[in-house]
XYZ file of C-alpha atoms in Angstrom:
570
model
C 22.282 5.494 33.900
C 21.362 8.134 36.430
C 18.481 7.494 38.796
C 17.272 10.978 37.901
C 15.674 12.067 34.678
C 18.040 14.397 32.853
C 17.089 16.985 30.283
C 19.744 18.417 27.977
C 23.333 18.372 29.198
C 23.534 16.366 32.378
C 26.399 18.352 33.817
C 24.307 21.559 33.812
C 21.212 20.089 35.443
C 20.035 21.625 38.652
C 18.275 19.606 41.280
C 15.032 20.871 42.813
C 14.068 19.875 46.338
C 11.489 17.135 46.574
C 9.100 19.493 48.314
C 8.854 21.565 45.119
C 7.882 18.474 43.148
C 5.432 17.373 45.785
C 3.704 20.767 45.732
C 3.422 20.608 41.936
C 1.987 17.101 42.078
C -0.436 18.095 44.836
C -1.787 20.856 42.580
C -2.871 18.141 40.161
C -4.318 16.004 42.926
C -6.398 18.982 43.950
C -7.924 19.291 40.495
C -5.368 21.540 38.808
C -6.010 19.935 35.409
C -4.019 21.170 32.426
C -2.297 23.867 34.483
C -0.907 21.195 36.800
C 0.361 19.142 33.836
C 2.029 22.251 32.395
C 3.671 22.968 35.755
C 5.070 19.438 36.014
C 6.217 19.579 32.389
C 8.071 22.849 33.006
C 9.796 21.377 36.061
C 10.799 18.248 34.118
C 12.408 20.367 31.397
C 14.847 21.942 33.807
C 15.078 19.726 36.844
C 16.035 16.323 38.148
C 13.207 14.026 39.217
C 13.795 12.235 42.532
C 13.409 8.497 42.101
C 10.848 8.249 44.890
C 8.598 10.554 42.828
C 9.488 9.134 39.420
C 6.239 7.187 38.940
C 4.057 10.095 40.111
C 5.802 12.535 37.773
C 5.561 10.187 34.800
C 1.833 9.705 35.454
C 1.309 13.443 35.944
C 2.757 14.092 32.497
C -0.176 12.168 30.993
C -2.616 14.008 33.261
C -3.055 11.289 35.910
C -2.736 12.409 39.533
C -3.344 10.644 42.842
C -6.860 10.535 44.241
C -9.132 8.389 46.355
C -10.549 6.671 43.266
C -7.136 5.056 42.628
C -7.320 2.949 45.805
C -10.158 0.708 44.667
C -8.570 -0.057 41.301
C -5.230 -0.702 42.969
C -6.737 -3.135 45.433
C -7.890 -5.337 42.550
C -4.492 -5.273 40.862
C -2.568 -6.120 44.021
C -5.066 -8.666 45.352
C -6.060 -12.066 44.133
C -9.143 -11.106 42.083
C -8.722 -13.040 38.837
C -12.147 -12.122 37.381
C -10.882 -9.888 34.569
C -8.007 -12.218 33.734
C -10.262 -15.273 33.643
C -12.610 -13.499 31.226
C -9.885 -12.937 28.624
C -10.241 -15.358 25.688
C -6.441 -15.515 25.301
C -5.524 -15.629 28.988
C -2.823 -18.219 28.422
C -1.047 -15.877 26.001
C -1.113 -13.084 28.596
C 0.372 -15.339 31.271
C 3.071 -16.607 28.904
C 3.982 -13.108 27.707
C 4.171 -11.649 31.227
C 6.355 -14.570 32.322
C 8.873 -13.512 29.658
C 8.648 -9.753 30.300
C 11.940 -8.184 31.439
C 13.151 -11.319 33.159
C 16.698 -9.975 32.899
C 15.728 -7.329 35.488
C 15.298 -8.243 39.157
C 12.204 -6.062 39.610
C 10.036 -8.324 37.456
C 11.032 -11.799 38.646
C 8.704 -12.258 41.599
C 5.361 -14.035 41.365
C 3.656 -11.046 43.016
C 4.882 -8.651 40.325
C 3.974 -11.005 37.485
C 0.499 -11.459 38.948
C 0.015 -7.694 39.218
C 1.123 -7.215 35.604
C -1.302 -9.907 34.425
C -4.209 -8.296 36.288
C -3.280 -4.792 35.024
C -3.306 -5.941 31.415
C -6.523 -7.899 31.955
C -8.275 -4.921 33.572
C -7.182 -2.673 30.687
C -8.614 -5.115 28.136
C -11.825 -5.566 30.129
C -12.333 -1.804 30.363
C -11.855 -1.502 26.583
C -13.899 -4.568 25.734
C -10.993 -5.676 23.551
C -8.869 -8.826 23.435
C -5.271 -8.787 24.573
C -2.648 -7.907 21.997
C 0.979 -8.884 22.334
C 3.028 -5.825 23.189
C 0.711 -4.564 25.934
C 2.840 -6.519 28.413
C 5.920 -4.600 27.237
C 4.256 -1.178 27.561
C 2.738 -1.773 31.010
C 6.065 -3.000 32.433
C 7.830 0.416 32.576
C 4.796 1.955 34.274
C 4.678 -0.748 36.929
C 8.472 -0.810 37.162
C 8.501 2.904 37.982
C 5.903 2.259 40.693
C 8.056 -0.561 42.095
C 11.152 1.642 42.174
C 9.122 4.392 43.816
C 8.031 1.963 46.535
C 11.585 0.741 47.120
C 12.921 4.314 47.355
C 10.122 5.501 49.629
C 10.133 2.523 51.996
C 13.808 1.672 51.786
C 12.834 -1.974 51.305
C 14.103 -3.961 48.297
C 11.284 -5.794 46.551
C 8.556 -3.635 48.126
C 5.259 -3.656 46.237
C 3.492 -0.395 45.337
C 0.621 0.892 47.437
C -2.934 0.365 46.225
C -3.083 4.015 45.200
C 0.170 3.752 43.247
C -1.050 0.596 41.478
C -4.337 2.278 40.570
C -2.426 5.291 39.262
C -0.260 2.934 37.192
C -3.338 1.436 35.496
C -4.860 4.839 34.711
C -1.597 6.274 33.386
C -0.882 3.158 31.318
C -4.335 3.329 29.697
C -3.956 7.038 28.905
C -0.474 6.509 27.492
C -1.620 3.690 25.210
C -4.360 5.902 23.759
C -1.971 8.695 22.839
C 1.436 7.091 22.323
C 0.830 3.387 21.609
C -2.532 3.343 19.775
C -1.441 0.445 17.569
C -1.859 -1.906 20.530
C -5.639 -1.577 20.431
C -6.985 -4.439 18.335
C -9.223 -2.595 15.919
C -9.053 -2.494 12.142
C -8.222 1.222 12.165
C -5.260 0.714 14.503
C -3.936 -2.138 12.362
C -4.136 0.080 9.287
C -2.531 2.934 11.227
C 0.453 0.747 12.144
C 0.944 -0.204 8.501
C 0.702 3.462 7.544
C 3.238 4.389 10.243
C 5.641 1.766 8.866
C 5.113 3.126 5.345
C 5.818 6.669 6.540
C 8.877 5.442 8.453
C 10.147 3.967 5.196
C 9.645 7.281 3.414
C 11.310 9.223 6.236
C 14.303 6.926 5.848
C 14.334 7.492 2.101
C 13.855 11.259 2.502
C 16.692 11.774 4.980
C 19.121 9.058 3.854
C 18.390 7.705 0.362
C 21.729 5.897 0.300
C 20.793 3.784 3.311
C 17.270 3.244 1.954
C 18.654 2.052 -1.348
C 21.110 -0.266 0.380
C 18.231 -1.793 2.356
C 16.316 -2.197 -0.919
C 19.243 -4.023 -2.446
C 19.376 -6.336 0.575
C 15.610 -6.852 0.295
C 15.107 -5.462 3.818
C 11.835 -3.707 4.588
C 11.814 -1.261 7.550
C 8.871 -3.244 8.916
C 11.319 -6.016 9.792
C 13.206 -3.908 12.333
C 11.032 -0.849 13.084
C 7.734 -2.528 14.038
C 8.695 -3.535 17.630
C 9.925 0.012 18.288
C 6.792 1.646 16.857
C 4.379 -0.837 18.419
C 5.734 -0.636 21.985
C 7.226 2.909 21.928
C 10.681 1.401 22.391
C 9.709 -0.612 25.480
C 10.336 -3.938 23.728
C 13.834 -2.812 22.807
C 15.395 -0.833 25.666
C 16.203 -1.405 29.358
C 13.881 0.071 31.979
C 16.002 3.122 32.843
C 16.294 4.122 29.190
C 12.563 3.645 28.535
C 11.484 5.740 31.519
C 13.970 8.458 30.588
C 12.946 8.477 26.929
C 9.210 8.396 27.664
C 9.580 11.316 30.059
C 11.181 13.314 27.273
C 8.386 12.349 24.873
C 5.752 13.405 27.399
C 7.504 16.698 28.105
C 7.619 17.355 24.357
C 3.966 16.371 23.980
C 4.208 14.947 20.463
C 3.507 11.221 20.242
C 5.101 11.008 16.787
C 8.496 11.930 18.274
C 9.028 8.198 18.908
C 9.000 7.573 15.146
C 11.751 10.143 14.628
C 13.685 8.718 17.587
C 13.722 5.288 15.967
C 14.692 6.877 12.661
C 17.618 8.675 14.284
C 18.925 5.471 15.855
C 18.707 3.641 12.519
C 20.499 6.442 10.654
C 23.272 6.462 13.243
C 23.714 2.697 12.889
C 23.930 2.651 9.094
C 27.622 1.749 8.811
C 27.505 -1.102 11.334
C 24.187 -2.407 9.988
C 25.455 -2.746 6.427
C 28.629 -4.590 7.392
C 28.581 -8.328 6.912
C 26.026 -10.530 5.216
C 22.692 -9.204 3.952
C 20.686 -11.708 5.995
C 21.955 -10.117 9.204
C 20.948 -6.531 8.377
C 17.504 -6.650 10.112
C 19.050 -8.237 13.195
C 21.804 -5.633 13.387
C 19.305 -2.791 13.093
C 17.113 -4.396 15.770
C 20.209 -4.620 17.960
C 20.918 -0.921 17.376
C 17.375 -0.038 18.452
C 17.892 -2.140 21.577
C 21.355 -0.880 22.488
C 21.443 -0.561 26.277
C 24.068 2.188 26.000
C 21.803 4.570 24.087
C 21.709 8.042 25.623
C 18.030 8.997 25.883
C 18.890 12.689 25.826
C 20.874 12.370 22.606
C 18.181 10.172 21.028
C 15.421 12.674 21.874
C 17.490 15.629 20.684
C 18.261 13.939 17.357
C 14.586 13.024 16.995
C 13.612 16.669 17.416
C 16.163 17.687 14.776
C 14.840 15.144 12.267
C 11.260 16.196 12.957
C 12.155 19.842 12.332
C 13.866 18.871 9.061
C 10.804 16.950 7.819
C 8.127 18.650 5.687
C 5.071 19.737 7.640
C 2.712 17.774 5.405
C 4.459 14.487 6.195
C 4.615 15.306 9.913
C 0.928 16.197 9.850
C 0.009 12.935 8.123
C 1.997 10.956 10.672
C 0.552 12.802 13.650
C -3.079 12.992 12.567
C -3.518 9.658 10.814
C -1.357 7.468 13.040
C -1.687 9.113 16.443
C -4.804 11.263 16.109
C -7.291 8.707 17.373
C -6.722 9.843 20.958
C -8.445 13.052 19.891
C -11.169 11.191 18.016
C -9.667 11.781 14.562
C -10.162 8.888 12.145
C -11.401 6.643 14.971
C -12.644 3.439 13.401
C -12.165 4.763 9.866
C -10.027 1.916 8.602
C -11.024 2.617 4.997
C -9.680 6.192 5.167
C -6.405 4.984 6.650
C -6.163 2.263 4.001
C -6.597 4.855 1.237
C -3.959 7.052 2.854
C -1.538 4.134 3.065
C -2.069 3.208 -0.580
C -1.636 6.822 -1.632
C 1.652 7.045 0.264
C 2.802 3.740 -1.239
C 2.165 5.161 -4.718
C 4.635 8.027 -4.338
C 7.877 8.141 -6.284
C 9.148 10.540 -3.609
C 7.640 12.200 -0.539
C 4.430 14.099 -1.264
C 4.503 17.777 -0.243
C 1.399 19.846 0.435
C 1.253 22.796 -1.972
C 0.175 25.122 0.856
C 3.260 24.268 2.909
C 5.678 24.863 0.038
C 3.872 28.065 -0.948
C 4.016 29.398 2.603
C 7.745 28.720 2.829
C 8.418 30.387 -0.549
C 6.294 33.431 0.262
C 7.855 33.899 3.682
C 11.341 33.593 2.265
C 10.506 36.153 -0.419
C 9.369 38.551 2.313
C 12.646 38.202 4.169
C 15.067 35.715 5.731
C 13.445 33.180 8.026
C 14.255 30.032 9.884
C 12.720 26.825 8.640
C 12.810 24.582 5.614
C 14.319 26.070 2.475
C 12.640 24.722 -0.641
C 14.256 24.802 -4.066
C 11.587 24.268 -6.711
C 12.589 22.048 -9.614
C 10.068 22.651 -12.389
C 9.747 19.645 -14.709
C 7.148 21.115 -17.085
C 7.675 21.750 -20.777
C 9.616 24.946 -21.459
C 6.723 26.622 -23.305
C 4.443 26.050 -20.318
C 7.152 26.950 -17.823
C 7.823 30.317 -19.451
C 4.162 31.346 -19.272
C 4.047 31.131 -15.502
C 6.603 29.921 -13.018
C 8.091 30.354 -9.575
C 10.712 33.075 -9.798
C 13.401 31.099 -8.016
C 12.557 27.778 -9.681
C 15.184 25.830 -11.582
C 13.864 24.385 -14.833
C 14.428 20.732 -15.720
C 13.296 20.309 -19.301
C 11.440 16.999 -19.835
C 13.388 16.418 -23.037
C 16.583 16.328 -20.962
C 15.197 13.300 -19.125
C 15.653 11.295 -22.322
C 19.314 12.312 -22.620
C 21.738 10.674 -20.166
C 24.425 13.272 -20.881
C 22.028 16.146 -20.183
C 20.866 14.431 -16.994
C 24.430 14.046 -15.791
C 24.939 17.765 -16.384
C 21.806 18.646 -14.385
C 22.809 16.365 -11.517
C 26.281 17.930 -11.484
C 24.695 21.390 -11.320
C 22.544 20.366 -8.363
C 25.267 18.457 -6.511
C 26.468 21.473 -4.452
C 22.934 21.813 -3.066
C 22.875 18.219 -1.818
C 21.745 18.301 1.811
C 21.597 22.125 1.904
C 17.940 22.442 0.902
C 14.716 20.566 0.257
C 13.903 19.863 -3.394
C 10.249 20.385 -4.358
C 9.536 18.937 -7.813
C 6.528 20.219 -9.732
C 4.980 19.039 -12.979
C 1.840 19.349 -15.047
C 0.074 16.252 -13.651
C -1.815 15.794 -16.909
C -4.130 12.743 -16.807
C -2.287 11.147 -19.695
C 1.008 11.456 -17.854
C 0.074 9.986 -14.509
C 2.317 7.306 -13.112
C 0.721 3.875 -12.969
C -0.432 1.989 -9.886
C 1.879 1.844 -6.904
C 5.243 2.727 -8.435
C 6.188 3.243 -4.803
C 9.687 2.508 -3.599
C 12.627 1.443 -5.713
C 12.434 -1.945 -4.013
C 8.874 -2.505 -5.191
C 9.837 -1.487 -8.698
C 12.869 -3.736 -8.624
C 10.768 -6.696 -7.584
C 8.324 -6.131 -10.428
C 11.235 -5.862 -12.840
C 12.848 -8.982 -11.407
C 16.087 -7.143 -10.675
C 17.612 -4.502 -8.419
C 18.816 -1.044 -9.397
C 15.869 0.145 -11.489
C 16.796 2.604 -14.245
C 14.763 5.765 -13.631
C 14.963 6.682 -17.299
C 13.458 3.367 -18.345
C 10.804 3.522 -15.660
C 9.576 6.946 -16.693
C 8.951 5.915 -20.280
C 6.151 3.587 -19.155
C 3.091 5.773 -18.663
C -0.428 4.680 -17.837
C -3.732 6.119 -16.726
C -3.214 5.100 -13.100
C -4.930 2.611 -10.823
C -8.605 1.931 -10.407
C -10.793 1.079 -7.460
C -9.535 0.984 -3.874
C -5.897 0.833 -4.972
C -6.081 4.164 -6.779
C -4.313 7.081 -5.125
C -6.365 10.186 -4.461
C -6.390 12.751 -7.265
C -4.123 15.037 -5.280
C -1.475 12.309 -5.126
C -1.277 11.766 -8.883
C 2.219 12.463 -10.154
C 3.468 13.745 -13.447
C 5.557 11.006 -15.044
C 8.441 13.401 -15.674
C 8.461 14.337 -11.994
C 8.502 10.664 -11.034
C 11.379 9.962 -13.399
C 13.517 12.815 -12.128
C 12.662 12.108 -8.486
C 13.766 8.497 -8.832
C 16.958 9.594 -10.552
C 17.832 12.024 -7.746
C 17.186 9.370 -5.126
C 19.312 6.869 -7.041
C 22.079 9.479 -7.064
C 21.585 9.687 -3.267
C 20.121 13.187 -3.067
C 18.299 13.563 0.283
C 15.155 15.607 0.905
C 13.458 15.097 -2.449
C 9.696 15.585 -2.633
C 6.971 16.307 -5.178
C 4.302 18.989 -4.803
C 0.959 17.222 -4.691
C -1.275 18.532 -7.442
C 1.635 19.878 -9.486
C 2.295 23.469 -10.495
C -1.391 24.361 -10.667
C -1.827 23.525 -6.980
C 1.352 25.424 -6.047
C 0.340 28.518 -8.036
C -3.117 28.463 -6.472
C -1.608 28.184 -2.988
C 0.781 31.050 -3.707
C -2.117 33.148 -4.938
C -3.798 32.659 -1.570
C -0.660 33.332 0.445
C -0.822 37.150 0.323
C 1.121 40.044 -1.124
C 4.441 38.213 -1.069
C 3.174 35.896 -3.801
C 3.818 38.639 -6.344
C 7.524 38.338 -5.659
C 7.389 34.570 -6.098
C 5.254 33.989 -9.191
C 6.348 35.284 -12.589
C 4.017 35.554 -15.608
C 4.983 35.678 -19.285
C 8.627 36.639 -18.756
C 11.037 34.157 -20.346
C 13.942 33.412 -18.011
C 17.562 33.582 -18.961
C 18.305 30.318 -20.795
C 20.623 27.934 -18.981
C 24.171 27.510 -20.167
C 26.393 24.500 -20.252
C 28.556 23.971 -17.127
C 31.952 25.609 -17.240
C 34.657 23.091 -17.863
C 35.554 21.282 -14.676
C 33.215 23.353 -12.513
C 30.121 21.167 -12.520
C 28.088 24.360 -12.046
C 26.213 26.243 -14.783
C 26.210 30.050 -14.904
C 22.414 29.874 -14.909
C 22.180 27.937 -11.649
C 24.918 30.021 -10.056
C 23.038 33.219 -10.898
C 19.773 31.887 -9.447
C 21.166 30.826 -6.091
C 21.469 34.401 -4.868
C 17.668 34.728 -4.778
C 17.309 32.113 -2.051
C 18.342 34.609 0.655
C 18.041 38.384 0.555
C 20.306 38.693 3.561
C 23.469 37.854 1.647
C 25.047 38.552 -1.679
C 25.208 35.876 -4.323
C 28.887 35.289 -3.664
C 28.356 35.080 0.107
C 25.493 32.659 -0.396
C 27.708 30.469 -2.549
C 30.282 30.470 0.251
C 27.594 29.517 2.801
C 26.527 26.595 0.616
C 30.167 25.711 -0.069
C 29.654 25.901 -3.820
């Protein structure tokens, strides 16, 4: 691992003289504010960070610069003032946790370093008026480790302790970082609910991007909480060596999106799928934990893959993750545990990922206006044919509810859609009639399998059981109610390992309303009272109906139908 932070391809990185970095950092120390943070962020995108400035740069990326006020705080951390530590009700836990923190690394083995870590954690808790939570020791260690390495590089003395100013900067940066990137470590009801919601969203991200792996984990009775929680709770610090953590955190801070850590963990898990599923089922969580803690992970590759997965995730799910789980640093949902609990229960009630009608409508309208980069949605309309023909999305593919009762017809539909597997995002819409709402918490296939007492739930059988939904606190919000036919088809597609399957929250009515508000392009998307060409049976051996083949050309105006089929490898 290089002693320098590397962005992108290491072989193309240019090194900037330390004086350039020092000038940028001095701008912040002189009160440069957001402009100084932006300057440091721009340098970090394109330049190597000298190790002797590593801790200052990392702190600057969270808006913490050196100043006289850091000296006083640092003096407490480096001295023998045990006031804050003695006041902690669970002091013995802090001491025991710090004694175990990164003991495989020489930097953290001295009594002086352990004492400084204990006092840093204690001061953080005292300032927040909150008890210590396990995991804080893991998150403070990289910050203090960077300060230790900075001291060694600056003084040329192995084992040198940071200056008082550097220690004070470490405390301030650590506290700011926890607020924005590790909010689950604050012991409040809202943060506890937010962590559960983040785990639930992680599970759905796994199912959305790799339903085959998600289903395999279901069959092994493995919940993502078993292996993802340490990564989410400590932003990877519990899992990775110091060099990798500092490198990865720098990339997160340059990006500026705290939720990128969730996608980073997802990318590592997806890459480890083959190795994780080898061997006995009982070892799956351990193998996935080992993958998340692999010391050979390339932080640059992990961050790049995380950005790709984030870009390939619907905006509504990214927004929920960012605002509900990480938004408390901006005051959003602070202390509102009940709102987070409702959100978690709503997410748990999905049969597939919920899509905001506005987001799908915007993508459809923009694509109708011309080619664009971004998510390509294919609408699968599961309403009755008579309703579908009255008003529909022009490019929608119709899945007649009656076909959901016919295994042969379903096989034909799945064969028609197979060439689109992985090439688009499926947005299922239905009528969402009250009488057709799915019952309480149908949730994941694993949850359904447990209620049925077996694995491999039959989506056809599931969909035949309709109820009026849940009551009380367990009830999903009205916008999350799903049409039973949508739920049935969504579960079938996921069982057949189709990725990127979601349902439009609120059904067709919500999508049509959103399209109506999206501007002039909506006229090219919505069709009224014009029966479509009826679908035909697939040609023998082709697996592709003439109807579906003829509709694919409308997904891009920049290419002919035949060219589009070639692009999609149909």
